[in-house]
């Protein structure tokens, strides 16, 4: 469903260095379109998906040093999926403080299903 780039481990190491501005620009150009497509496929409007995507990158700057390759295929993608999912959940929690849409709308239902590990969000990242 969503094409994700292959991440070079050297790029990830570069993101952790003190002189990483260029590495982050390349990383964002590579991953932002895929993350946005994934967020929009889960029912977020583009503006909300862009906000959430930006939060994903903020989270990554704070937590990338915690990533440990487990030696399995798509290790980084699976780790990134958790970061994206957590950002979506945080976004939902923040939006709960704002006026809500009707609880039976398609978007509301899809967002509340994110906590389900069998959701289409989880399945899409496995492809």
mmCIF file of C-alpha atoms in Angstrom:
data_model
loop_
_atom_site.group_PDB
_atom_site.id
_atom_site.type_symbol
_atom_site.label_atom_id
_atom_site.label_comp_id
_atom_site.label_asym_id
_atom_site.label_seq_id
_atom_site.Cartn_x
_atom_site.Cartn_y
_atom_site.Cartn_z
ATOM 1 C CA UNK A 1 0.000 0.000 0.000
ATOM 2 C CA UNK A 2 2.629 2.555 1.038
ATOM 3 C CA UNK A 3 6.103 2.529 -0.396
ATOM 4 C CA UNK A 4 8.708 3.011 2.269
ATOM 5 C CA UNK A 5 12.309 3.757 1.475
ATOM 6 C CA UNK A 6 15.100 1.510 2.555
ATOM 7 C CA UNK A 7 17.090 3.228 5.265
ATOM 8 C CA UNK A 8 20.832 2.981 5.206
ATOM 9 C CA UNK A 9 22.179 2.229 8.721
ATOM 10 C CA UNK A 10 24.923 4.781 8.082
ATOM 11 C CA UNK A 11 22.247 7.433 7.632
ATOM 12 C CA UNK A 12 20.764 6.556 11.000
ATOM 13 C CA UNK A 13 24.200 6.884 12.574
ATOM 14 C CA UNK A 14 24.595 10.236 10.833
ATOM 15 C CA UNK A 15 21.341 11.453 12.350
ATOM 16 C CA UNK A 16 22.828 10.876 15.791
ATOM 17 C CA UNK A 17 25.975 12.885 15.106
ATOM 18 C CA UNK A 18 26.462 16.517 16.106
ATOM 19 C CA UNK A 19 26.740 17.618 12.465
ATOM 20 C CA UNK A 20 23.508 16.026 11.244
ATOM 21 C CA UNK A 21 21.566 18.834 9.519
ATOM 22 C CA UNK A 22 22.063 17.453 6.000
ATOM 23 C CA UNK A 23 21.280 13.908 7.130
ATOM 24 C CA UNK A 24 17.986 15.044 8.663
ATOM 25 C CA UNK A 25 17.006 16.882 5.479
ATOM 26 C CA UNK A 26 17.607 13.751 3.418
ATOM 27 C CA UNK A 27 15.794 11.586 5.967
ATOM 28 C CA UNK A 28 12.735 13.870 6.032
ATOM 29 C CA UNK A 29 12.607 13.998 2.208
ATOM 30 C CA UNK A 30 12.725 10.199 2.136
ATOM 31 C CA UNK A 31 10.189 9.420 4.846
ATOM 32 C CA UNK A 32 7.765 12.339 4.997
ATOM 33 C CA UNK A 33 5.720 11.355 1.893
ATOM 34 C CA UNK A 34 5.328 7.761 3.103
ATOM 35 C CA UNK A 35 4.370 8.813 6.631
ATOM 36 C CA UNK A 36 1.856 11.337 5.310
ATOM 37 C CA UNK A 37 0.260 8.731 3.023
ATOM 38 C CA UNK A 38 -0.006 6.333 5.955
ATOM 39 C CA UNK A 39 -1.573 8.944 8.237
ATOM 40 C CA UNK A 40 -4.063 10.021 5.586
ATOM 41 C CA UNK A 41 -4.930 6.381 4.876
ATOM 42 C CA UNK A 42 -5.988 6.136 8.522
ATOM 43 C CA UNK A 43 -8.529 8.915 8.123
ATOM 44 C CA UNK A 44 -6.590 12.026 9.058
ATOM 45 C CA UNK A 45 -7.148 15.111 6.964
ATOM 46 C CA UNK A 46 -4.008 16.324 5.244
ATOM 47 C CA UNK A 47 -3.548 19.264 7.620
ATOM 48 C CA UNK A 48 -3.863 16.980 10.663
ATOM 49 C CA UNK A 49 -1.565 14.421 9.050
ATOM 50 C CA UNK A 50 1.038 17.123 8.411
ATOM 51 C CA UNK A 51 0.888 18.217 12.061
ATOM 52 C CA UNK A 52 1.188 14.618 13.225
ATOM 53 C CA UNK A 53 4.046 13.947 10.796
ATOM 54 C CA UNK A 54 5.930 16.934 12.164
ATOM 55 C CA UNK A 55 5.422 15.558 15.667
ATOM 56 C CA UNK A 56 6.810 12.216 14.473
ATOM 57 C CA UNK A 57 10.027 13.930 13.406
ATOM 58 C CA UNK A 58 10.241 15.808 16.717
ATOM 59 C CA UNK A 59 9.794 12.486 18.525
ATOM 60 C CA UNK A 60 12.474 10.909 16.362
ATOM 61 C CA UNK A 61 15.000 13.607 17.253
ATOM 62 C CA UNK A 62 14.387 12.749 20.904
ATOM 63 C CA UNK A 63 14.215 8.964 20.680
ATOM 64 C CA UNK A 64 16.333 7.824 17.734
ATOM 65 C CA UNK A 65 19.202 6.970 20.054
ATOM 66 C CA UNK A 66 16.889 4.327 21.597
ATOM 67 C CA UNK A 67 16.497 2.446 18.308
ATOM 68 C CA UNK A 68 18.251 -0.914 18.297
ATOM 69 C CA UNK A 69 18.299 -3.018 15.138
ATOM 70 C CA UNK A 70 16.930 -6.432 16.095
ATOM 71 C CA UNK A 71 18.473 -8.102 13.037
ATOM 72 C CA UNK A 72 15.070 -8.864 11.513
ATOM 73 C CA UNK A 73 13.883 -7.450 8.188
ATOM 74 C CA UNK A 74 12.313 -3.989 8.406
ATOM 75 C CA UNK A 75 13.544 -3.447 11.961
ATOM 76 C CA UNK A 76 13.641 0.328 11.602
ATOM 77 C CA UNK A 77 10.287 0.416 9.815
ATOM 78 C CA UNK A 78 8.652 -1.515 12.658
ATOM 79 C CA UNK A 79 10.216 0.814 15.228
ATOM 80 C CA UNK A 80 9.119 3.861 13.212
ATOM 81 C CA UNK A 81 5.595 2.412 12.994
ATOM 82 C CA UNK A 82 5.405 2.526 16.796
ATOM 83 C CA UNK A 83 6.591 6.135 16.817
ATOM 84 C CA UNK A 84 3.978 7.083 14.191
ATOM 85 C CA UNK A 85 1.222 5.172 15.978
ATOM 86 C CA UNK A 86 2.085 6.801 19.312
ATOM 87 C CA UNK A 87 2.071 10.228 17.667
ATOM 88 C CA UNK A 88 -1.363 9.501 16.193
ATOM 89 C CA UNK A 89 -2.669 8.428 19.593
ATOM 90 C CA UNK A 90 -1.207 11.563 21.201
ATOM 91 C CA UNK A 91 -2.885 13.621 18.490
ATOM 92 C CA UNK A 92 -6.204 11.954 19.269
ATOM 93 C CA UNK A 93 -5.754 12.674 22.978
ATOM 94 C CA UNK A 94 -4.998 16.331 22.268
ATOM 95 C CA UNK A 95 -8.008 16.587 19.988
ATOM 96 C CA UNK A 96 -10.196 15.132 22.740
ATOM 97 C CA UNK A 97 -9.799 18.441 24.531
ATOM 98 C CA UNK A 98 -11.207 20.255 21.505
ATOM 99 C CA UNK A 99 -14.805 20.096 20.297
ATOM 100 C CA UNK A 100 -15.445 16.616 18.937
ATOM 101 C CA UNK A 101 -17.001 15.346 15.784
ATOM 102 C CA UNK A 102 -19.922 13.011 16.177
ATOM 103 C CA UNK A 103 -18.657 9.759 17.683
ATOM 104 C CA UNK A 104 -20.169 7.631 14.952
ATOM 105 C CA UNK A 105 -18.354 9.294 12.066
ATOM 106 C CA UNK A 106 -16.067 7.151 9.969
ATOM 107 C CA UNK A 107 -12.969 9.125 10.965
ATOM 108 C CA UNK A 108 -13.762 8.864 14.684
ATOM 109 C CA UNK A 109 -14.302 5.113 14.419
ATOM 110 C CA UNK A 110 -11.044 4.605 12.471
ATOM 111 C CA UNK A 111 -9.030 6.656 14.954
ATOM 112 C CA UNK A 112 -10.385 4.802 17.959
ATOM 113 C CA UNK A 113 -9.423 1.509 16.298
ATOM 114 C CA UNK A 114 -5.719 2.480 16.286
ATOM 115 C CA UNK A 115 -5.152 0.813 19.623
ATOM 116 C CA UNK A 116 -6.076 -2.511 18.028
ATOM 117 C CA UNK A 117 -2.898 -4.300 16.931
ATOM 118 C CA UNK A 118 -4.863 -5.972 14.132
ATOM 119 C CA UNK A 119 -5.949 -2.662 12.603
ATOM 120 C CA UNK A 120 -5.413 -1.720 8.976
ATOM 121 C CA UNK A 121 -2.694 0.632 10.250
ATOM 122 C CA UNK A 122 -0.671 -2.341 11.504
ATOM 123 C CA UNK A 123 -1.376 -4.375 8.375
ATOM 124 C CA UNK A 124 -0.297 -1.568 6.035
ATOM 125 C CA UNK A 125 3.123 -1.370 7.663
ATOM 126 C CA UNK A 126 3.685 -5.072 7.153
ATOM 127 C CA UNK A 127 3.537 -4.737 3.354
#
